[in-house]
mmCIF file of C-alpha atoms and ligand atoms in Angstrom:
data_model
loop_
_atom_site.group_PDB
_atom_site.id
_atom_site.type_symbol
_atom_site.label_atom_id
_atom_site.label_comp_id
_atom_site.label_asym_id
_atom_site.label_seq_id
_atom_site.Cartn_x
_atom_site.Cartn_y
_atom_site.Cartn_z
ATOM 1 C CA UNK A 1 23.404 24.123 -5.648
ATOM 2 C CA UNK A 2 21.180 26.211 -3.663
ATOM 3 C CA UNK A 3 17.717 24.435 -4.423
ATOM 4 C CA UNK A 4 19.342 20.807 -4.279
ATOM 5 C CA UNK A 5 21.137 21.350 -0.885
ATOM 6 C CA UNK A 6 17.690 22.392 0.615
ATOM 7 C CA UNK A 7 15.645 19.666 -1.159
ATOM 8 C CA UNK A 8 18.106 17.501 0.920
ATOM 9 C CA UNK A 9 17.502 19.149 4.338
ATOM 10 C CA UNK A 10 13.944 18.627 3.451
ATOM 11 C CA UNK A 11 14.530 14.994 3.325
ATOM 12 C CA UNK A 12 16.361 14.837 5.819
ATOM 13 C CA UNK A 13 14.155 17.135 7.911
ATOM 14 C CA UNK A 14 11.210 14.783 6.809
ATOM 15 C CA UNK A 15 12.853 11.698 8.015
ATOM 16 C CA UNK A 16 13.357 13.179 11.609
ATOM 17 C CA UNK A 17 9.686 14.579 11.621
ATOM 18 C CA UNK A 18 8.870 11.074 11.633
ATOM 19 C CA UNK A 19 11.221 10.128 13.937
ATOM 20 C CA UNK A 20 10.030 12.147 16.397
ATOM 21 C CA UNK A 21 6.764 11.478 15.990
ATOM 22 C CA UNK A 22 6.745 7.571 16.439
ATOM 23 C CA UNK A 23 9.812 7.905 19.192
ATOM 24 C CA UNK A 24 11.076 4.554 17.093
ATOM 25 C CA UNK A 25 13.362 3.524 15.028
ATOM 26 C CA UNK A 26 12.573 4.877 11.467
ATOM 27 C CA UNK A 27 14.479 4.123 8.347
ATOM 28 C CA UNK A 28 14.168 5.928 5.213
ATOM 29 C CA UNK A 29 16.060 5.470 1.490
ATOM 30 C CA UNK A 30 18.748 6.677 0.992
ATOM 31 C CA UNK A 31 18.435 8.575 -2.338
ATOM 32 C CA UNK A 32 20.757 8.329 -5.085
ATOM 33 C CA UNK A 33 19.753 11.150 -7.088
ATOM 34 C CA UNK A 34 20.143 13.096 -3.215
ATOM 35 C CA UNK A 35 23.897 13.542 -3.696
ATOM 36 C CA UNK A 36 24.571 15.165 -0.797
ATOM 37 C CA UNK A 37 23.294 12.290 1.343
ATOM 38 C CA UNK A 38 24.594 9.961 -0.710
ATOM 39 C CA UNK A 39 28.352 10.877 -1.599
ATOM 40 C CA UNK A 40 28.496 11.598 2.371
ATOM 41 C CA UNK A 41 28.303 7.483 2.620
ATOM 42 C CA UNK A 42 31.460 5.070 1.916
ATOM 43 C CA UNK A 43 30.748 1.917 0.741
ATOM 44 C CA UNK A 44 33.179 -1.330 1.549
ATOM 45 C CA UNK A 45 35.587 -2.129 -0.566
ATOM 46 C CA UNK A 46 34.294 -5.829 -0.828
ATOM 47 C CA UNK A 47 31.270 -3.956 -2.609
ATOM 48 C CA UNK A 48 32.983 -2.238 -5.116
ATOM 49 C CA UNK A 49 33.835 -5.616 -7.103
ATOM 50 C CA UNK A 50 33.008 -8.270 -9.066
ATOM 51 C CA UNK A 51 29.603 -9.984 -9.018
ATOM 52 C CA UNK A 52 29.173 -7.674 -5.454
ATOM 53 C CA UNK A 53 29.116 -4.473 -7.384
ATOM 54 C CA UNK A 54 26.369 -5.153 -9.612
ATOM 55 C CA UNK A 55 24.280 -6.761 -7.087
ATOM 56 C CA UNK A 56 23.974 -3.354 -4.658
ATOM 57 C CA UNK A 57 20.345 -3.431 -4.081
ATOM 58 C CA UNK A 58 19.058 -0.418 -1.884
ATOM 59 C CA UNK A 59 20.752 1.516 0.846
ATOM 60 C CA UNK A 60 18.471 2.724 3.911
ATOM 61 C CA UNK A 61 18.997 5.354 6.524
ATOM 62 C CA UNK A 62 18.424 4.145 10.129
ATOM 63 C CA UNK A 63 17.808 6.624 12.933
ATOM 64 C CA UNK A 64 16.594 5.779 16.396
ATOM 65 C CA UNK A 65 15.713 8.730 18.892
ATOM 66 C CA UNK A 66 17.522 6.007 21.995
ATOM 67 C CA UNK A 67 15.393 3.630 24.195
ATOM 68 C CA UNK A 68 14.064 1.726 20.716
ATOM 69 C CA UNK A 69 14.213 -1.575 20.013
ATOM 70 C CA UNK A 70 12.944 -4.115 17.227
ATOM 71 C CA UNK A 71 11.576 -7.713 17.440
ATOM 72 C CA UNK A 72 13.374 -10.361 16.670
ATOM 73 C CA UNK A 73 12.668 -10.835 12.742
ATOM 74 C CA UNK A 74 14.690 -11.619 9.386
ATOM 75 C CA UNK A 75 15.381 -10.085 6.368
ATOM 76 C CA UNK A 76 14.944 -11.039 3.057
ATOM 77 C CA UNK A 77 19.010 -9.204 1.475
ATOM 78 C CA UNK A 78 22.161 -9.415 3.075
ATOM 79 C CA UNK A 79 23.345 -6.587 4.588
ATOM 80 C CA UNK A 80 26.116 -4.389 5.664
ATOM 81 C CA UNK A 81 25.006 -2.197 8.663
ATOM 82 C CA UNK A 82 27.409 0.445 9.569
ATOM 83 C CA UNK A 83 27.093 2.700 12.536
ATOM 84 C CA UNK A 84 27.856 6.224 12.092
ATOM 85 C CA UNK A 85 26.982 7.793 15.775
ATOM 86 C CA UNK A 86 25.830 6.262 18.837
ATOM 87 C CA UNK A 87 25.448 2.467 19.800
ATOM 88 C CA UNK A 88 23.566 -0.200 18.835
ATOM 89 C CA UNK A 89 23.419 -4.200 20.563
ATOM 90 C CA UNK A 90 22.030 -6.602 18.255
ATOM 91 C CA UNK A 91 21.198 -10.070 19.297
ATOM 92 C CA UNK A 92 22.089 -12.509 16.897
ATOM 93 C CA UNK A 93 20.216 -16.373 16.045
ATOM 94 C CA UNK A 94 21.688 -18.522 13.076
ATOM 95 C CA UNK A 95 18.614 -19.713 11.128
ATOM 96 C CA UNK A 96 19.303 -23.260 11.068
ATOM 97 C CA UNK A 97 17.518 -22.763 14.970
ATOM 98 C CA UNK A 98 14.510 -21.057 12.748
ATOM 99 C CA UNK A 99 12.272 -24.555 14.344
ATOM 100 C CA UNK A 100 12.719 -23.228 17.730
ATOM 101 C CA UNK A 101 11.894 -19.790 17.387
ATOM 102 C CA UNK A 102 8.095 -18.882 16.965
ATOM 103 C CA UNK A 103 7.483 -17.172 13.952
ATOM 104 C CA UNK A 104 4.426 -15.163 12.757
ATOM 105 C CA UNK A 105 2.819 -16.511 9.588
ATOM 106 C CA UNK A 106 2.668 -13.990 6.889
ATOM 107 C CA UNK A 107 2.553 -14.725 3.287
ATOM 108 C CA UNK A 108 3.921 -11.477 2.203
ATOM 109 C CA UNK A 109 7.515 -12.260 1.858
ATOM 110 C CA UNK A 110 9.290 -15.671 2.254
ATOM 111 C CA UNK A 111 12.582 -14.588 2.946
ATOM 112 C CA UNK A 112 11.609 -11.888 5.312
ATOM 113 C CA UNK A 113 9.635 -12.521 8.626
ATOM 114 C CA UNK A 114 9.697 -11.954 12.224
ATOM 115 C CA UNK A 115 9.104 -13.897 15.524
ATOM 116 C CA UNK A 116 6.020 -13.173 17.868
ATOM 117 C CA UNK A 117 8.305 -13.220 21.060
ATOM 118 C CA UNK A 118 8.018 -9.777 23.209
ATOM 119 C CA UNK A 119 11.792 -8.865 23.382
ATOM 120 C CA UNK A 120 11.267 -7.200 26.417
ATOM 121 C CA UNK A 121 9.897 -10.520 28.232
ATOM 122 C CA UNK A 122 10.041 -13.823 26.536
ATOM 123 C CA UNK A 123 7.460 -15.843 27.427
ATOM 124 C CA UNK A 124 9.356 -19.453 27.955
ATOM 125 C CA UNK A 125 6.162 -20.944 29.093
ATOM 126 C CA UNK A 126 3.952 -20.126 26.482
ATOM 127 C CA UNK A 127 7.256 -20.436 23.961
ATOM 128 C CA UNK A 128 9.330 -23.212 25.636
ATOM 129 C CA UNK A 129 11.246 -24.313 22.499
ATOM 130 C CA UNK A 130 12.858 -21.325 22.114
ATOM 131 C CA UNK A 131 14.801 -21.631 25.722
ATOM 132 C CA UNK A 132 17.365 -24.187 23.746
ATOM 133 C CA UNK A 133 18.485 -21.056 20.972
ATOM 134 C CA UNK A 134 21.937 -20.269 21.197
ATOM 135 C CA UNK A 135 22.511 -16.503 20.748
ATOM 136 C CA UNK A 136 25.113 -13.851 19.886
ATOM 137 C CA UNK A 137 25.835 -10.360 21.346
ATOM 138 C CA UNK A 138 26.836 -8.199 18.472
ATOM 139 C CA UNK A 139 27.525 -4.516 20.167
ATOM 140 C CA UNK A 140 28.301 -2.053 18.056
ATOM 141 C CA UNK A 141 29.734 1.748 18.345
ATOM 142 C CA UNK A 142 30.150 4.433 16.138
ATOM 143 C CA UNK A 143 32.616 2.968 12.953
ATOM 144 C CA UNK A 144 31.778 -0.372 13.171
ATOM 145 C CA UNK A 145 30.341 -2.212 10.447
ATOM 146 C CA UNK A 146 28.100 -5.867 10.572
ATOM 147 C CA UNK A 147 27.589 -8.025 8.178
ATOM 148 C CA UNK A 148 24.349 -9.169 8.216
ATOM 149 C CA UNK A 149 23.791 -12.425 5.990
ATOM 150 C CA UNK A 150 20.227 -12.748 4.718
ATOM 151 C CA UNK A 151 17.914 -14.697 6.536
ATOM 152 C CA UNK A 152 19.657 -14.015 9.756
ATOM 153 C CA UNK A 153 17.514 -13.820 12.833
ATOM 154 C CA UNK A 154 18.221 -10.335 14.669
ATOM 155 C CA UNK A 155 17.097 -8.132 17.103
ATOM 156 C CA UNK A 156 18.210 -4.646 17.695
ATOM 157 C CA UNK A 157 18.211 -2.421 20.786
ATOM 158 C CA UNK A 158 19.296 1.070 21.220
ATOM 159 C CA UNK A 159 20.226 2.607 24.064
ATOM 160 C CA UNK A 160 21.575 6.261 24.473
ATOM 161 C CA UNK A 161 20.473 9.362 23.093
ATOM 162 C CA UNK A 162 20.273 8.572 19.613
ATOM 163 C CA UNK A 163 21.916 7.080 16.606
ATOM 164 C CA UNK A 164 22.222 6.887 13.391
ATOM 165 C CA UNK A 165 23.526 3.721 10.528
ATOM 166 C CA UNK A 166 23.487 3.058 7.219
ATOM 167 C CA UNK A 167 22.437 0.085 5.717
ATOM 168 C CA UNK A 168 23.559 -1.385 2.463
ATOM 169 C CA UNK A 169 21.790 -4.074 0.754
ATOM 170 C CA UNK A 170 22.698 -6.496 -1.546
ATOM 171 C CA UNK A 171 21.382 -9.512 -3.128
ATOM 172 C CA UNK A 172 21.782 -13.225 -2.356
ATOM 173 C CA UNK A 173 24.184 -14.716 -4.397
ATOM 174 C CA UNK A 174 24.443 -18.023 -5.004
ATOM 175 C CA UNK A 175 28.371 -17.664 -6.660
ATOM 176 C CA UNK A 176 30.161 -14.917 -7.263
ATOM 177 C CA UNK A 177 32.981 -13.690 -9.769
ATOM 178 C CA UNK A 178 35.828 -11.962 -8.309
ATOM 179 C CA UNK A 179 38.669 -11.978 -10.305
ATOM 180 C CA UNK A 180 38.684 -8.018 -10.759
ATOM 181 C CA UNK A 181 39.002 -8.007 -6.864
ATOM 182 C CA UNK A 182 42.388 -10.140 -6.435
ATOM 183 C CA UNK A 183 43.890 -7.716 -10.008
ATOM 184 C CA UNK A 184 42.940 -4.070 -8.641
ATOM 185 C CA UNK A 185 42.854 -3.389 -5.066
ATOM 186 C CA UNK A 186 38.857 -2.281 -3.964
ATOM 187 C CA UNK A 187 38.748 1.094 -2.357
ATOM 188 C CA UNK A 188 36.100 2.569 -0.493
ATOM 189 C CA UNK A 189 33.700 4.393 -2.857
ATOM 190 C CA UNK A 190 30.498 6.976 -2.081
ATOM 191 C CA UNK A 191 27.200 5.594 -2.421
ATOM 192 C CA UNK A 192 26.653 7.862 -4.876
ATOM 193 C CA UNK A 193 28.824 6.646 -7.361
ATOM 194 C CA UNK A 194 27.936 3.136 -6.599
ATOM 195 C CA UNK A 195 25.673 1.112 -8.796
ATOM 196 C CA UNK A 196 22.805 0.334 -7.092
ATOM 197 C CA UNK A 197 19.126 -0.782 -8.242
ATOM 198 C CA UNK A 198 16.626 1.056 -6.170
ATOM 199 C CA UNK A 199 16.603 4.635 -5.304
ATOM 200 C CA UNK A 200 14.037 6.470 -4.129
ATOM 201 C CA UNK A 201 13.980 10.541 -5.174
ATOM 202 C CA UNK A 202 12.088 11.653 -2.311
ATOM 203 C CA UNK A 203 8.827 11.313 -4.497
ATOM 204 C CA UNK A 204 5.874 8.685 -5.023
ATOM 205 C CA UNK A 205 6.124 5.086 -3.391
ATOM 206 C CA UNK A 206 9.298 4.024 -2.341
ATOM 207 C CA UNK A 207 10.483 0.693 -3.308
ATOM 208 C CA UNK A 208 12.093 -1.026 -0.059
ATOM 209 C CA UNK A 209 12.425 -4.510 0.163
ATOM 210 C CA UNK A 210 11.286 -4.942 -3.353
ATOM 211 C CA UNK A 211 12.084 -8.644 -4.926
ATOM 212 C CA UNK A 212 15.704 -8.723 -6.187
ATOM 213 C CA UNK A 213 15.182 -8.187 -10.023
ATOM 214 C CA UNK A 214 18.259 -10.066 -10.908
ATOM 215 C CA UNK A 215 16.536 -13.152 -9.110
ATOM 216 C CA UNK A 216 13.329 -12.169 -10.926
ATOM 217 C CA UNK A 217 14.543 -12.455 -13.990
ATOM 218 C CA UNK A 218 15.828 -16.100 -13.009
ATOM 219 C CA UNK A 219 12.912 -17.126 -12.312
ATOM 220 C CA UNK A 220 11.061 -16.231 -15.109
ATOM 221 C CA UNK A 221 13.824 -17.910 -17.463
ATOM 222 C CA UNK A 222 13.142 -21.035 -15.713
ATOM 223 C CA UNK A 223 9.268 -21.043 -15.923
ATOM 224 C CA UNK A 224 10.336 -19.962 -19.333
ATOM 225 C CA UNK A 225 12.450 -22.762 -20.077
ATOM 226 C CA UNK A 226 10.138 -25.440 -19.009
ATOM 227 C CA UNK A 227 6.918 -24.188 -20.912
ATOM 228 C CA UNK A 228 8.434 -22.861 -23.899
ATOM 229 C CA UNK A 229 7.398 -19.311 -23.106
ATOM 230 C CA UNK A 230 5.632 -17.290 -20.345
ATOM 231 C CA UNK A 231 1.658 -16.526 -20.879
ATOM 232 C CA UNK A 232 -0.399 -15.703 -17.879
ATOM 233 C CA UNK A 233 -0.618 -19.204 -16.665
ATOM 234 C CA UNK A 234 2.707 -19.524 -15.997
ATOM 235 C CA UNK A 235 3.195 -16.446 -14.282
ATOM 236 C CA UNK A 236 0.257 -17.472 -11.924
ATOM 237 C CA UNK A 237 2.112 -20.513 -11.523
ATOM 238 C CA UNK A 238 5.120 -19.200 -10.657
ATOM 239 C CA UNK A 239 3.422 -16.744 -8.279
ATOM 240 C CA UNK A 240 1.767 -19.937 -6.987
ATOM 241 C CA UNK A 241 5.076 -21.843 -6.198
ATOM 242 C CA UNK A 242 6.485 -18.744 -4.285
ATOM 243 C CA UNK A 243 3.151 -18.854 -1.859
ATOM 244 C CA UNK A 244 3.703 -22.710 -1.591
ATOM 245 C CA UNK A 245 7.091 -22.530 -0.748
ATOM 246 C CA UNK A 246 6.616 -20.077 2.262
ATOM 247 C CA UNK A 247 4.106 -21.964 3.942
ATOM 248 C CA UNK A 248 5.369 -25.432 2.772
ATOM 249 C CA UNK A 249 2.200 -26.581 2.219
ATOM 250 C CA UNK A 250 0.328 -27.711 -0.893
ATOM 251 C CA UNK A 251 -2.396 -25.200 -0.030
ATOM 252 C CA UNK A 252 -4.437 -22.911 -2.486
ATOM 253 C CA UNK A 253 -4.210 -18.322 -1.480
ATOM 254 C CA UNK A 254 -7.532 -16.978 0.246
ATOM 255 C CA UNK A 255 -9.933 -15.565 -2.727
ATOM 256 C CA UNK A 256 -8.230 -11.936 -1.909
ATOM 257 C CA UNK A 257 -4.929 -12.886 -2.801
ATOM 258 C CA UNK A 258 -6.126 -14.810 -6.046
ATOM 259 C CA UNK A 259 -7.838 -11.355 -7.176
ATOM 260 C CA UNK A 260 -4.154 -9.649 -6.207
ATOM 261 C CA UNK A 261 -2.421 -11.985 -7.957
ATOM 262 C CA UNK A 262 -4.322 -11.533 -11.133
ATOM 263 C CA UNK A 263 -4.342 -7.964 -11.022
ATOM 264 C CA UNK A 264 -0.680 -8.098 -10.782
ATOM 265 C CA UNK A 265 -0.144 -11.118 -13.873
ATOM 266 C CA UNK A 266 -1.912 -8.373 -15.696
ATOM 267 C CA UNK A 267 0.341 -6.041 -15.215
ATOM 268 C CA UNK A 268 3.479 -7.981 -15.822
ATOM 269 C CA UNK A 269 2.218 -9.003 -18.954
ATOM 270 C CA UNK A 270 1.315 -5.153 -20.047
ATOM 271 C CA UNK A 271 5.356 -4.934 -19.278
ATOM 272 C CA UNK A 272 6.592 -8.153 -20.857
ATOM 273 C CA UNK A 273 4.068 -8.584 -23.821
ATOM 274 C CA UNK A 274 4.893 -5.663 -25.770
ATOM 275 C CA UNK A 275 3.487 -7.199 -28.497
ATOM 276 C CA UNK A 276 0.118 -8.342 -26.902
ATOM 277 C CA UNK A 277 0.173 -11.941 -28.682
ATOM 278 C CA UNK A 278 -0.115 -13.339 -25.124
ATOM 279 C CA UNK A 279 3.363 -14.926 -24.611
ATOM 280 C CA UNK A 280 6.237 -13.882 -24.452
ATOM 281 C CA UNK A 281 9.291 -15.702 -25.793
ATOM 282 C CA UNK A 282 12.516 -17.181 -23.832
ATOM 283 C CA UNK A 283 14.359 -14.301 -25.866
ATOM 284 C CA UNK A 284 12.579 -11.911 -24.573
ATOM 285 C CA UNK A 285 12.800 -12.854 -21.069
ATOM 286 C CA UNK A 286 17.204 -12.852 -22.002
ATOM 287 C CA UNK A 287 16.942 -9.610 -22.810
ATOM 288 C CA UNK A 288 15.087 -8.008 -20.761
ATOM 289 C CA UNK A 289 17.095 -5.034 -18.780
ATOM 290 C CA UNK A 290 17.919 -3.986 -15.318
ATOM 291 C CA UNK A 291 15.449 -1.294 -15.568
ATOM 292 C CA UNK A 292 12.530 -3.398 -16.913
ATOM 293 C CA UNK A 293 13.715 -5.988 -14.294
ATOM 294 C CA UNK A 294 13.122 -3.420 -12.024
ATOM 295 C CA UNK A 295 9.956 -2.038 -12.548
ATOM 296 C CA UNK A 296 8.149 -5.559 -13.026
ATOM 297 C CA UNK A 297 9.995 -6.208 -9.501
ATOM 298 C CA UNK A 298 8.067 -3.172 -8.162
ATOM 299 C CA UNK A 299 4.729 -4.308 -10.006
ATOM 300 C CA UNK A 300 5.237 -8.316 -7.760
ATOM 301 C CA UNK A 301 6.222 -6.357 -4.763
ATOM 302 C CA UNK A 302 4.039 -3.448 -4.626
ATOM 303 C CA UNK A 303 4.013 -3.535 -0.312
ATOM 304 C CA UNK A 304 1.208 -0.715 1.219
ATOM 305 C CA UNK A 305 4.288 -0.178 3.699
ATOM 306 C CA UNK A 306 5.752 1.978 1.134
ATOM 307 C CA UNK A 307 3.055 4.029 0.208
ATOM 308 C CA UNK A 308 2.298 7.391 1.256
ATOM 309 C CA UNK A 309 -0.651 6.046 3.197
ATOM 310 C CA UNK A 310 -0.010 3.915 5.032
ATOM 311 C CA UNK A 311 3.739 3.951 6.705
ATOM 312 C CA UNK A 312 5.375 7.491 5.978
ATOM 313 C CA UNK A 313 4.764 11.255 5.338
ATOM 314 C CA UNK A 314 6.503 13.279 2.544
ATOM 315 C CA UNK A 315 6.453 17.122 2.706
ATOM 316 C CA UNK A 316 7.658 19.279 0.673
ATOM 317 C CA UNK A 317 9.572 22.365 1.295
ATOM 318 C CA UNK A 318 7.220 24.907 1.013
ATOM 319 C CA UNK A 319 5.461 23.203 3.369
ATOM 320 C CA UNK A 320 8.444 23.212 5.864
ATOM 321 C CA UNK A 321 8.996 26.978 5.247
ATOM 322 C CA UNK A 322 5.292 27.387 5.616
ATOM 323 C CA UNK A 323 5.735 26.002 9.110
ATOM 324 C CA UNK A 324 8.681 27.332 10.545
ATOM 325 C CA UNK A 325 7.113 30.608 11.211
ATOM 326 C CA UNK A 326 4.070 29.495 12.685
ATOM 327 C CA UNK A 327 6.635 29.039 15.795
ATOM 328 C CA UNK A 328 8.484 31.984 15.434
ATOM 329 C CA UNK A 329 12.033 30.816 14.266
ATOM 330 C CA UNK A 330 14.864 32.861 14.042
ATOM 331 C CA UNK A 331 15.630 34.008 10.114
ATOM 332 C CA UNK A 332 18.635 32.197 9.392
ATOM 333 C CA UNK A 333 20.420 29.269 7.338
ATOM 334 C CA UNK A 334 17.692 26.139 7.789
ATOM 335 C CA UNK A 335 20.083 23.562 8.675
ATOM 336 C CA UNK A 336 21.412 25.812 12.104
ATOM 337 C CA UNK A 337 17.896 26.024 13.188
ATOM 338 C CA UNK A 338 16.983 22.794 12.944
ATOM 339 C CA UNK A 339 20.063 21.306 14.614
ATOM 340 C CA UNK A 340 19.664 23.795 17.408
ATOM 341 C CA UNK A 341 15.677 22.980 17.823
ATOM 342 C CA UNK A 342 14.936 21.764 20.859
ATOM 343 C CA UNK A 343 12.658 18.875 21.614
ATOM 344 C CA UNK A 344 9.831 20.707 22.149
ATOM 345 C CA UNK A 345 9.684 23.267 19.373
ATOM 346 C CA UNK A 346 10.407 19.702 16.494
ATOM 347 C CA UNK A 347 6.961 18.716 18.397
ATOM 348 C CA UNK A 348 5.613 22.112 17.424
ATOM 349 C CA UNK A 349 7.134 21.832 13.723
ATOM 350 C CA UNK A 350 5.351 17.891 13.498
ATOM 351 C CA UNK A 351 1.856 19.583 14.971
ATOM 352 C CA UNK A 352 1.919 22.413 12.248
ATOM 353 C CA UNK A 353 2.685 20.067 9.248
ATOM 354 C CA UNK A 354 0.263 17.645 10.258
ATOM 355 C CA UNK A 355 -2.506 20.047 10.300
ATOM 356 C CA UNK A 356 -1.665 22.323 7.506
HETATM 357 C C1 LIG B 1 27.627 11.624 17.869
HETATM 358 O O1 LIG B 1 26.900 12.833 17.905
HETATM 359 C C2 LIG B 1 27.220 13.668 18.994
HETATM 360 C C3 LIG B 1 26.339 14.923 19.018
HETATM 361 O O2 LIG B 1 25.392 14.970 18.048
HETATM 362 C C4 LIG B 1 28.658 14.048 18.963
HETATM 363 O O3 LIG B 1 28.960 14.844 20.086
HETATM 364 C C5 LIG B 1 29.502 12.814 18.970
HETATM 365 O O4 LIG B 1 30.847 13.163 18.836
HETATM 366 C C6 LIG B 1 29.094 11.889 17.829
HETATM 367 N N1 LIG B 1 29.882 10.683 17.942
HETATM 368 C C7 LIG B 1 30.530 10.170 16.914
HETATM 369 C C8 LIG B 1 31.343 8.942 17.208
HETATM 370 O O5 LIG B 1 30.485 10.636 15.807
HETATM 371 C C1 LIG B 2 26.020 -5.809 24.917
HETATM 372 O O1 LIG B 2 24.662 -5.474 24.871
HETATM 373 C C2 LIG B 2 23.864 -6.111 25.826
HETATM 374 C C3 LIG B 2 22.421 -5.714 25.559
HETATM 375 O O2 LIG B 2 22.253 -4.371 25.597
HETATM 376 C C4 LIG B 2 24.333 -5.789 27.228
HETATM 377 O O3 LIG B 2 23.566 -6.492 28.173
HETATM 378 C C5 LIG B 2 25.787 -6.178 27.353
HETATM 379 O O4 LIG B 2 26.262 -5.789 28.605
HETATM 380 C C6 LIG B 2 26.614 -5.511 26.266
HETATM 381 N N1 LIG B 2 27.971 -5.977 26.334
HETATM 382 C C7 LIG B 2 29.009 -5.145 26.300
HETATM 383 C C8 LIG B 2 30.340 -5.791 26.338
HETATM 384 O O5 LIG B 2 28.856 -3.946 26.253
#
């Protein structure tokens, strides 16, 4: 009890050590196999049945230090964004105004994307389209919940001190089942008894925003379907169509991504062809599981942004307790220091893990 309460603190010390650092928002996974972070969040109802309840993607930790504020952009799940402390105004576009809004090209993710427009000062003259987008006002305080549907434009502003949400993520559904909803009432349940795809264990790269492996595994039954099986051609077909279908053009990737994109058909195929005759049967594809599913998801979607390198820090505890007396800290249960630190001395704490 002792050790997993204070591996928590860690995480949760390590997610405001970055906070403070970037003075932006920052949002983190919410770890299922962290139970005390995780059984601390309720879930909606509506999520606890039906198709909705296997479909729970990822759940991510938002924290903003007050005075933040993102750009207008999309993402790629829908989304249930509750507000636990603080206040948060979101301005809200419906995407079928996505012509009128100028959007950055990126060939990353074709659900996902955001706008180039300065939120702070919208340059009409330079972006004069965009002066005809009707816009909502969604302002939230602490308790509310938003549903965010995927592919919804948003921006988000915080004002304040601080504040803190939880997002929960879950996939795009095309129909749903939800018969068990109307015969047993849904209740609220904690996140960490819900069943939910990704989790990240504080360790490694995390896996946020990762292609929906349900949606995966759709697509590979189709390519399946129409060829008879899947062999590396059709995989670097299929990884064709999805770069096609962002840009809408009938254009060939830049030599970089080509040498990605093999790299990565490799590696599927390690995963799928477990019998290395080079194709893999319709069968196969069926029964492949949630967990396979999930791993080749990680393997398509490997983004830098979730490495170690590139967008966050991990540190362990020793490394925490190795810096807490560099500043002199009180002895003491680590949880009552840290919520009493002030500003200055969680500047002090960031200085002495980054240069351990
Ligand atoms: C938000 O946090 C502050 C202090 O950390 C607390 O005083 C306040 O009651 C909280 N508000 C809600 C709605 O939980
Ligand atoms: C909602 O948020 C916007 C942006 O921060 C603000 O201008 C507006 O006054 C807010 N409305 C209410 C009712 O608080």
């Amino acid at each position: 009890m002792e050790i997993s309460f204070c591996q928590s603190f860690v995480q949760v010390v390590c997610i405001l050590v970055h906070l403070l650092s970037s003075q932006a928002f920052t949002s983190q996974h919410i770890a299922g196999h962290r139970e005390e972070l995780a059984s601390d969040i309720l879930v909606l109802p509506f999520l606890n049945c039906g198709t909705f309840r296997e479909r729970i993607l990822e759940a991510n930790l938002w924290w903003s230090s007050g005075g933040t504020r993102s750009l207008l952009h999309r993402d790629a799940d829908n989304a249930i964004n509750c507000l636990l402390n603080g206040t948060k105004d979101w301005v809200l576009v419906d995407p079928s105004y996505e012509d009128l809004i100028p959007i950055a090209k990126e060939n990353v993710d074709a659900y996902g994307g955001f706008s180039l427009l300065n939120p702070d000062s919208v340059n009409l003259e330079r972006f004069p389209s965009f002066q005809q987008v009707p816009w909502w006002y969604a302002n939230m305080s602490a308790g509310d919940c938003l549903f965010l549907p995927y592919g919804y434009w948003h921006q988000v502003r915080s004002h304040g001190s601080k504040n803190l949400a939880v997002s929960v993520l879950f996939s795009r559904l095309q129909e749903v089942d939800l018969k068990e909803c109307d015969e047993a009432a849904p209740e609220f349940i904690a996140l960490s008894k819900s069943q939910m795809v990704f989790h990240y264990d504080g360790f490694g790269d995390q896996t946020m925003g990762n292609t929906d492996p349900f949606e995966l595994k759709d697509m590979l039954l189709e390519v399946c379907q129409e060829n008879g099986a899947v062999r590396q051609l059709e995989l670097h077909q299929m990884m064709l169509a999805g770069y096609n279908e962002l840009d809408g053009l009938d254009i060939q990737p830049a030599d970089r991504d080509v040498e990605i994109n093999k790299e990565i058909i490799e590696q599927l195929m390690a995963v799928l062809d477990q019998s290395n005759s080079g194709e893999v049967s319709c069968d196969v594809i069926k029964s492949l599981t949630l967990d396979t599913l999930t791993v080749l998801a990680d393997v398509i979607d490997h983004d830098p942004a979730n490495t170690e390198s590139y967008e966050y820090a991990r540190y362990d505890a020793s490394d925490i307790k190795n810096a807490l007396p560099v500043i002199s800290l009180p002895r003491g249960s680590p949880n009552i220091i840290i919520a009493n630190l002030p500003f200055a001395k969680w500047r002090q704490v960031l200085c002495a893990l980054k240069y351990m």
